[in-house]
Amino acid sequence: FCVQIFSRVYFYFYTLITTTKRCAFVEYRDRDVDMAPQALRFLPAQEPGQQLRPCDAHTPMSLFKRFFSETAVSTLCRNTNAQAARVRAKEHKYKWTDVSISELYCYFGLLFYMAMLKLRSIRDYWRQDNLFSVSFPATIMSRDRYRTISWNLHMSHPDADQDNDRKRGTAEHDRLFRVRPLMDTIRHACKAIYHPRKNLAVDERMVACKAHTGMTQYMKAKPTRWGFKLFVLADSSNGYTVDFAVYTGKNNFPTGHGLSYDAVTSLLDRTVLGSGYHVYMDNFYTSPKLLSDLFALKFGACGTYRDNRKDYKHLVFVKWMDTQEVSVCSTIHAAYTGDTVQRRVKTQNGWRTKSFPCPAPVTAYNQHMGGVDLSDQLLQYYSTQHKTMKWYRKLFLHFLDIAATNAFIVHKELYGTMNHKEFMEELIAELCGVSQKIPPKWTSVDHVPVPGA
């Protein structure tokens, strides 16, 4: 395990040299004492945590409606009905009844139901002639009604879509126009309902999609390799999605400082968040300029980096050899504060556990960088994602997942009485307007009890 430090101030540090034959502990010294960068005072714009009135009763559905409000769903209904009218004008035999707000909430409930109870195809949820048939979806709406709503679901007005399509190839064209109305609503709700705690994480998230849109990306290191790439800001303490931005191309962030720089700065709005936050990121984003500029904006930052970059004011550079080399840059921490890690080492008498010094930036990075990964994990438990012909429907389903997951996190903050599965079950029941305790279809037996059996 090797620790190597590059900083504006120098200090004592240690190197453990290990080979198959020997283990040596070497101490290095330099002139000055290790000092942490100037501490930033934590001044959030609002009290961290949920921003709801504690005297109100908040059910899973009422929290979900904070993201998918009746106003937002009314817009979805209006645009969906307009799209169906266009299709009906072309195909006179096409049957359609305008969808209502309550019916669309039931539709959402079925999507979450299918997320919890996985079957091989959508039509299997309405099949009654096989061994694994389920009865619940048919009690909410017919299969044909579910499919026609899915086909016509629109987040923007079809006429406005055509106007935007005419601008293709110009600077005025918006690639995300079809999802923009709902996306902006969800982003605003994420920031209004919950204010994050001090430690934040920035990372990419992939939404699976192989449609040829010009926006889909390939990321070899991600579990989902093909899809839409989102830059996500998450609360490291619980995985709450604070904000996100969908990547549409290099021209999406045109400030001239590079994609990674612009992605981070676009998510960190000081007027919304406040100041003094600690932001953790990986080596795709970390650069001395970004960390220095964030420090000037009263944001501390810490992240892994790729090169040995030195001689930047307020920055501490740490290189530490664990199972592989780890390089971290920070405007928050001193290089070493006494942290240790446990590792198994081989000695002449066999393997034993030993403590080794670990740089403070590495310890903090490992502790707080997982905010987006935790968020992704919660999203995947009951994700509504499934195969669909329309690329914008993929993002719509992801917005549903964000709303349900963030609603669960807020509910847990408020009450802590439900686990994730119980929350989703209650949400489905409320959206569909049914009770969770559905009585069995048959209440009598068709045989005569045998005495003494």
Coordinates of C-alpha atoms in Angstrom, one line a residue:
F1 CA 0.0 0.0 0.0
C2 CA 1.6 3.2 -1.2
V3 CA 0.6 6.7 -0.2
Q4 CA 2.0 9.6 -2.2
I5 CA 1.0 13.2 -1.6
F6 CA 1.2 16.3 -3.8
S7 CA -0.1 19.4 -2.1
R8 CA 0.6 23.1 -1.7
V9 CA 1.6 22.1 1.9
Y10 CA 3.6 19.0 2.7
F11 CA 3.5 16.6 5.6
Y12 CA 4.6 13.2 7.0
F13 CA 3.3 10.3 4.9
Y14 CA 4.0 6.5 4.8
T15 CA 4.6 3.9 2.1
L16 CA 4.1 0.2 2.6
I17 CA 6.1 -1.7 0.0
T18 CA 4.8 -5.2 -0.5
T19 CA 6.1 -8.0 -2.7
T20 CA 5.7 -11.8 -2.6
K21 CA 8.9 -12.0 -0.6
R22 CA 9.0 -9.0 1.7
C23 CA 7.0 -6.4 3.5
A24 CA 8.6 -3.1 4.4
F25 CA 7.2 0.1 6.1
V26 CA 8.9 3.2 4.9
E27 CA 8.3 6.7 6.3
Y28 CA 8.8 9.8 4.2
R29 CA 9.1 13.3 5.5
D30 CA 9.0 16.8 4.0
R31 CA 9.3 20.3 5.2
D32 CA 5.9 21.5 6.2
V33 CA 3.0 20.3 8.3
D34 CA -0.1 19.0 6.5
M35 CA -2.9 21.5 6.5
A36 CA -6.5 21.3 5.3
P37 CA -7.8 23.8 2.8
Q38 CA -9.9 26.6 4.1
A39 CA -13.1 25.3 5.6
L40 CA -16.3 26.5 3.9
R41 CA -19.2 27.3 6.1
F42 CA -22.3 25.2 5.4
L43 CA -25.1 27.5 4.6
P44 CA -28.0 25.6 2.8
A45 CA -30.7 27.7 1.2
Q46 CA -33.2 25.7 3.3
E47 CA -33.2 23.3 6.2
P48 CA -31.9 20.0 4.8
G49 CA -34.5 17.2 4.6
Q50 CA -38.1 17.0 3.4
Q51 CA -39.8 20.3 2.8
L52 CA -43.4 19.3 3.6
R53 CA -45.7 20.4 6.3
P54 CA -45.3 17.9 9.2
C55 CA -48.9 18.4 10.4
D56 CA -50.3 16.9 7.1
A57 CA -50.8 13.2 6.6
H58 CA -48.7 12.1 3.7
T59 CA -49.6 8.8 2.0
P60 CA -47.6 7.1 -0.8
M61 CA -50.0 8.5 -3.4
S62 CA -50.0 12.1 -2.0
L63 CA -46.2 12.1 -2.1
F64 CA -46.2 10.6 -5.6
K65 CA -48.5 13.4 -6.7
R66 CA -45.9 16.0 -5.5
F67 CA -44.0 14.9 -8.6
F68 CA -46.9 13.8 -10.9
S69 CA -49.4 16.5 -9.9
E70 CA -52.9 16.6 -11.3
T71 CA -51.8 19.7 -13.3
A72 CA -49.0 17.7 -14.9
V73 CA -51.2 14.7 -15.5
S74 CA -53.9 16.9 -17.0
T75 CA -51.3 18.1 -19.5
L76 CA -50.4 14.5 -20.2
C77 CA -54.1 13.7 -20.8
R78 CA -54.5 16.7 -23.1
N79 CA -51.5 15.9 -25.2
T80 CA -52.3 12.1 -25.3
N81 CA -55.9 12.8 -26.5
A82 CA -54.5 15.2 -29.1
Q83 CA -52.2 12.5 -30.4
A84 CA -55.0 9.9 -30.5
A85 CA -57.2 12.4 -32.4
R86 CA -54.5 12.7 -35.1
V87 CA -54.2 9.0 -35.4
R88 CA -58.0 8.7 -35.6
A89 CA -58.2 11.2 -38.4
K90 CA -55.9 9.0 -40.5
E91 CA -57.5 5.7 -39.5
H92 CA -61.3 6.1 -39.3
K93 CA -61.8 2.7 -37.8
Y94 CA -59.5 3.6 -34.9
K95 CA -61.4 3.4 -31.6
W96 CA -60.5 5.9 -28.9
T97 CA -62.1 7.4 -25.8
D98 CA -60.4 10.4 -24.3
V99 CA -58.3 9.5 -21.3
S100 CA -59.1 11.2 -18.0
I101 CA -56.8 12.1 -15.1
S102 CA -58.1 9.3 -12.8
E103 CA -57.7 6.8 -15.6
L104 CA -54.1 7.9 -16.3
Y105 CA -53.3 7.4 -12.6
C106 CA -54.7 3.9 -12.8
Y107 CA -52.5 3.4 -15.8
F108 CA -49.5 4.4 -13.7
G109 CA -50.6 2.0 -11.1
L110 CA -50.6 -0.9 -13.6
L111 CA -47.1 0.1 -14.7
F112 CA -45.9 -0.2 -11.1
Y113 CA -47.8 -3.4 -10.7
M114 CA -46.0 -4.9 -13.7
A115 CA -42.7 -3.6 -12.2
M116 CA -43.3 -5.7 -9.1
L117 CA -44.8 -8.7 -10.7
K118 CA -42.6 -9.6 -13.8
L119 CA -44.1 -11.6 -16.6
R120 CA -42.6 -12.4 -20.0
S121 CA -44.9 -10.1 -22.0
I122 CA -47.5 -7.4 -21.5
R123 CA -50.4 -9.5 -22.8
D124 CA -49.6 -12.2 -20.2
Y125 CA -51.1 -9.9 -17.5
W126 CA -54.5 -10.3 -19.1
R127 CA -54.4 -14.0 -20.0
Q128 CA -56.8 -16.1 -18.1
D129 CA -56.1 -19.5 -19.9
N130 CA -52.8 -20.5 -18.5
L131 CA -51.3 -21.7 -15.2
F132 CA -49.8 -18.4 -14.2
S133 CA -52.7 -16.1 -15.0
V134 CA -53.2 -13.0 -12.8
S135 CA -56.6 -11.3 -12.3
F136 CA -55.8 -7.8 -11.0
P137 CA -55.0 -5.9 -14.3
A138 CA -58.3 -6.9 -15.9
T139 CA -60.2 -5.4 -13.0
I140 CA -58.5 -2.0 -13.6
M141 CA -58.7 -1.7 -17.4
S142 CA -58.9 -3.9 -20.5
R143 CA -55.8 -5.0 -22.3
D144 CA -56.7 -3.0 -25.4
R145 CA -57.3 0.1 -23.4
Y146 CA -53.9 -0.2 -21.8
R147 CA -52.2 -0.7 -25.1
T148 CA -54.0 2.3 -26.8
I149 CA -53.0 4.6 -23.9
S150 CA -49.4 3.3 -24.3
W151 CA -49.3 3.9 -28.0
N152 CA -50.7 7.4 -27.8
L153 CA -49.0 8.7 -24.6
H154 CA -47.5 12.1 -25.3
M155 CA -45.8 14.6 -23.0
S156 CA -45.8 17.4 -25.6
H157 CA -48.5 18.6 -28.0
P158 CA -48.3 16.9 -31.4
D159 CA -48.6 20.2 -33.3
A160 CA -45.7 21.7 -31.3
D161 CA -43.7 18.5 -32.1
Q162 CA -44.1 19.2 -35.8
D163 CA -43.0 22.8 -35.3
N164 CA -39.9 21.7 -33.5
D165 CA -39.2 19.0 -36.2
R166 CA -39.1 21.7 -38.8
K167 CA -36.2 23.4 -36.9
R168 CA -34.1 20.2 -37.2
G169 CA -30.5 21.1 -38.1
T170 CA -30.7 24.6 -36.6
A171 CA -29.7 25.9 -33.2
E172 CA -33.4 26.3 -32.2
H173 CA -34.1 22.6 -32.5
D174 CA -34.7 20.9 -29.2
R175 CA -33.9 17.2 -29.2
L176 CA -35.7 16.7 -25.9
F177 CA -38.8 18.6 -26.9
R178 CA -41.1 15.6 -26.7
V179 CA -40.2 15.1 -23.0
R180 CA -39.4 18.6 -22.0
P181 CA -42.7 19.6 -20.3
L182 CA -42.7 16.6 -18.0
M183 CA -39.0 16.6 -17.5
D184 CA -38.9 20.2 -16.3
T185 CA -41.8 19.5 -13.9
I186 CA -40.0 16.5 -12.4
R187 CA -36.8 18.4 -12.0
H188 CA -38.5 21.2 -10.3
A189 CA -40.4 18.9 -7.9
C190 CA -37.2 17.0 -7.0
K191 CA -35.6 20.3 -5.8
A192 CA -38.7 21.7 -4.1
I193 CA -39.9 18.7 -2.1
Y194 CA -36.5 17.8 -0.5
H195 CA -33.4 19.8 0.3
P196 CA -30.2 17.7 0.3
R197 CA -27.8 17.2 3.1
K198 CA -24.2 18.3 3.0
N199 CA -22.6 15.5 1.0
L200 CA -23.6 15.2 -2.7
A201 CA -22.4 12.9 -5.5
V202 CA -22.3 13.6 -9.3
D203 CA -22.2 10.6 -11.7
E204 CA -23.7 9.2 -14.9
R205 CA -26.8 7.1 -15.1
M206 CA -27.9 5.1 -18.1
V207 CA -31.5 4.6 -19.2
A208 CA -31.5 1.5 -21.5
C209 CA -32.5 2.4 -25.1
K210 CA -31.1 1.3 -28.5
A211 CA -33.2 3.6 -30.6
H212 CA -31.3 5.5 -33.3
T213 CA -32.0 9.0 -32.0
G214 CA -28.5 10.6 -32.1
M215 CA -28.6 10.8 -28.3
T216 CA -28.1 7.2 -27.3
Q217 CA -24.6 6.5 -25.9
Y218 CA -22.4 3.5 -25.4
M219 CA -20.7 3.1 -22.0
K220 CA -18.6 0.0 -21.7
A221 CA -18.1 0.2 -17.9
K222 CA -21.8 0.5 -17.1
P223 CA -24.2 -2.4 -16.4
T224 CA -26.5 -0.8 -19.0
R225 CA -24.2 -0.1 -21.9
W226 CA -26.5 1.4 -24.5
G227 CA -29.0 4.1 -23.7
F228 CA -29.6 7.7 -22.7
K229 CA -26.9 9.2 -20.5
L230 CA -28.0 11.3 -17.6
F231 CA -25.8 13.4 -15.4
V232 CA -27.2 13.0 -11.9
L233 CA -26.8 14.9 -8.7
A234 CA -27.8 12.8 -5.7
D235 CA -27.8 13.0 -1.9
S236 CA -25.1 10.7 -0.7
S237 CA -26.9 9.9 2.6
N238 CA -30.0 8.3 1.0
G239 CA -29.8 8.2 -2.8
Y240 CA -32.4 10.9 -3.4
T241 CA -32.2 12.3 -7.0
V242 CA -31.8 16.0 -6.4
D243 CA -31.4 17.0 -10.1
F244 CA -30.5 15.5 -13.5
A245 CA -29.7 16.5 -17.1
V246 CA -30.1 14.3 -20.2
Y247 CA -27.1 14.3 -22.4
T248 CA -28.0 15.2 -26.0
G249 CA -24.6 15.9 -27.5
K250 CA -21.5 18.0 -27.0
N251 CA -23.3 21.2 -27.9
N252 CA -25.6 20.6 -24.9
F253 CA -23.1 22.5 -22.6
P254 CA -21.5 25.2 -24.8
T255 CA -19.5 27.2 -22.2
G256 CA -16.1 26.1 -23.7
H257 CA -14.7 24.4 -20.6
G258 CA -15.6 20.9 -21.6
L259 CA -18.5 18.5 -21.1
S260 CA -17.5 17.3 -17.7
Y261 CA -17.0 20.8 -16.3
D262 CA -20.3 22.0 -17.7
A263 CA -22.2 18.9 -16.5
V264 CA -21.2 19.5 -12.9
T265 CA -21.7 23.3 -12.9
S266 CA -25.1 23.0 -14.5
L267 CA -26.3 20.7 -11.6
L268 CA -25.0 22.9 -8.8
D269 CA -27.2 26.0 -8.6
R270 CA -26.1 28.0 -5.6
T271 CA -29.4 30.0 -5.5
V272 CA -31.3 26.7 -5.0
L273 CA -28.8 24.7 -2.9
G274 CA -27.0 27.4 -0.9
S275 CA -23.2 27.1 -0.2
G276 CA -20.7 25.0 1.7
Y277 CA -21.8 21.7 0.1
H278 CA -19.3 18.9 -0.4
V279 CA -19.5 17.4 -3.9
Y280 CA -17.9 14.0 -4.8
M281 CA -17.2 12.9 -8.4
D282 CA -15.1 10.4 -10.4
N283 CA -12.2 11.1 -12.7
F284 CA -14.5 11.9 -15.7
Y285 CA -15.3 15.2 -14.0
T286 CA -12.4 16.0 -11.8
S287 CA -10.0 18.8 -13.0
P288 CA -8.1 21.4 -11.1
K289 CA -10.0 24.2 -12.9
L290 CA -13.4 22.7 -11.9
L291 CA -12.4 22.2 -8.3
S292 CA -10.9 25.7 -8.1
D293 CA -14.0 27.3 -9.6
L294 CA -16.3 25.4 -7.4
F295 CA -14.3 26.5 -4.4
A296 CA -14.7 30.1 -5.5
L297 CA -18.5 29.4 -5.6
K298 CA -18.3 28.1 -2.0
F299 CA -18.6 24.4 -3.0
G300 CA -16.0 22.0 -1.7
A301 CA -15.2 19.1 -4.0
C302 CA -13.4 15.8 -4.0
G303 CA -12.8 13.3 -6.8
T304 CA -10.5 10.8 -8.4
Y305 CA -8.2 12.1 -11.1
R306 CA -6.1 10.7 -13.9
D307 CA -2.9 12.8 -14.0
N308 CA -0.4 14.3 -11.5
R309 CA -1.6 17.8 -11.4
K310 CA 0.2 20.1 -8.9
D311 CA 0.6 23.7 -7.9
Y312 CA -3.1 24.7 -7.7
K313 CA -4.0 26.8 -4.7
H314 CA -6.4 25.2 -2.2
L315 CA -6.0 21.8 -3.8
V316 CA -4.7 18.6 -2.1
F317 CA -3.5 15.8 -4.5
V318 CA -3.2 12.3 -3.0
K319 CA -1.9 9.1 -4.7
W320 CA -2.5 5.9 -2.7
M321 CA -1.7 2.4 -3.7
D322 CA -4.3 -0.2 -2.5
T323 CA -5.1 -3.2 -4.7
Q324 CA -4.6 -0.6 -7.5
E325 CA -3.4 3.0 -7.6
V326 CA -5.9 5.6 -6.5
S327 CA -5.4 9.3 -7.1
V328 CA -7.7 11.8 -5.4
C329 CA -7.9 15.6 -5.5
S330 CA -9.7 17.6 -2.9
T331 CA -10.5 21.1 -1.7
I332 CA -12.1 19.8 1.5
H333 CA -9.6 17.6 3.3
A334 CA -6.2 17.6 4.7
A335 CA -4.1 14.8 3.1
Y336 CA -3.9 12.7 6.3
T337 CA -5.9 12.9 9.5
G338 CA -5.2 9.5 11.1
D339 CA -7.6 7.3 9.2
T340 CA -6.7 3.7 8.8
V341 CA -7.9 0.7 6.9
Q342 CA -7.7 -3.0 7.6
R343 CA -5.9 -5.2 5.1
R344 CA -4.8 -8.9 5.2
V345 CA -1.0 -9.2 4.6
K346 CA 1.2 -12.3 4.3
T347 CA 3.9 -12.7 6.9
Q348 CA 6.3 -15.6 7.7
N349 CA 3.7 -16.9 10.1
G350 CA 0.8 -16.8 7.6
W351 CA -1.9 -14.2 6.8
R352 CA -3.0 -11.7 9.4
T353 CA -5.0 -8.4 9.5
K354 CA -3.1 -5.2 9.8
S355 CA -4.0 -1.5 10.0
F356 CA -2.6 0.9 7.4
P357 CA -2.8 4.7 7.1
C358 CA -5.3 5.9 4.6
P359 CA -5.5 9.5 3.2
A360 CA -8.5 11.5 4.3
P361 CA -9.7 12.3 0.8
V362 CA -9.7 8.6 -0.1
T363 CA -11.7 7.7 3.0
A364 CA -14.3 10.4 2.4
Y365 CA -14.5 9.6 -1.3
N366 CA -15.3 5.9 -0.6
Q367 CA -17.9 7.0 2.0
H368 CA -19.8 9.6 0.0
M369 CA -19.3 8.9 -3.7
G370 CA -21.9 6.1 -3.8
G371 CA -24.9 8.5 -3.8
V372 CA -25.8 8.0 -7.4
D373 CA -25.1 4.2 -7.2
L374 CA -27.5 4.0 -4.3
S375 CA -30.1 6.0 -6.2
D376 CA -29.7 3.6 -9.2
Q377 CA -30.0 0.6 -7.0
L378 CA -33.3 1.9 -5.5
L379 CA -34.6 2.7 -9.0
Q380 CA -33.9 -0.8 -10.3
Y381 CA -35.7 -2.6 -7.5
Y382 CA -39.2 -1.8 -9.0
S383 CA -38.4 -0.2 -12.3
T384 CA -41.2 0.3 -14.9
Q385 CA -38.8 0.0 -17.8
H386 CA -39.8 -2.5 -20.5
K387 CA -39.5 -2.8 -24.3
T388 CA -41.2 0.0 -26.2
M389 CA -41.1 1.3 -29.7
K390 CA -40.8 5.0 -28.8
W391 CA -37.6 6.5 -27.4
Y392 CA -39.4 9.2 -25.4
R393 CA -41.5 6.6 -23.7
K394 CA -38.2 5.2 -22.2
L395 CA -37.6 8.6 -20.6
F396 CA -41.2 8.8 -19.4
L397 CA -40.9 5.5 -17.6
H398 CA -37.6 6.7 -16.0
F399 CA -39.4 9.8 -14.8
L400 CA -42.0 7.6 -13.2
D401 CA -39.2 5.6 -11.5
I402 CA -37.6 8.8 -10.2
A403 CA -41.0 10.0 -8.8
A404 CA -41.8 6.7 -7.0
T405 CA -38.3 6.3 -5.6
N406 CA -38.0 9.9 -4.4
A407 CA -41.5 9.6 -2.9
F408 CA -40.4 6.5 -1.0
I409 CA -37.3 8.2 0.4
V410 CA -39.3 11.2 1.6
H411 CA -41.9 8.9 3.1
K412 CA -39.1 7.1 4.9
E413 CA -37.8 10.4 6.2
L414 CA -41.2 11.3 7.5
Y415 CA -42.4 8.0 9.1
G416 CA -39.9 5.2 8.5
T417 CA -42.7 2.7 8.9
M418 CA -42.7 1.1 5.5
N419 CA -40.0 -0.7 3.6
H420 CA -39.7 -0.2 -0.2
K421 CA -41.9 -3.1 -1.1
E422 CA -44.7 -2.1 1.2
F423 CA -44.6 1.4 0.0
M424 CA -45.0 0.3 -3.7
E425 CA -47.8 -2.0 -2.8
E426 CA -49.7 0.8 -1.1
L427 CA -48.9 3.2 -3.9
I428 CA -50.3 0.8 -6.5
A429 CA -53.5 0.3 -4.4
E430 CA -54.1 4.0 -4.1
L431 CA -53.4 4.8 -7.7
C432 CA -55.8 2.1 -8.9
G433 CA -58.4 3.0 -6.3
V434 CA -58.5 -0.5 -4.6
S435 CA -57.8 -2.0 -1.2
Q436 CA -54.7 -4.0 -0.7
K437 CA -56.8 -6.6 1.1
I438 CA -58.7 -8.0 -1.9
P439 CA -61.0 -10.9 -0.8
P440 CA -60.4 -14.2 -2.5
K441 CA -62.6 -14.9 -5.6
W442 CA -64.0 -18.2 -4.1
T443 CA -64.9 -18.3 -0.5
S444 CA -66.6 -21.7 -0.3
V445 CA -65.2 -25.2 -0.8
D446 CA -66.6 -27.8 -3.2
H447 CA -66.1 -30.9 -1.0
V448 CA -67.6 -32.4 2.0
P449 CA -65.4 -32.7 5.1
V450 CA -64.7 -36.2 6.2
P451 CA -65.3 -36.8 9.9
G452 CA -62.1 -37.6 11.8
A453 CA -59.9 -36.9 8.8

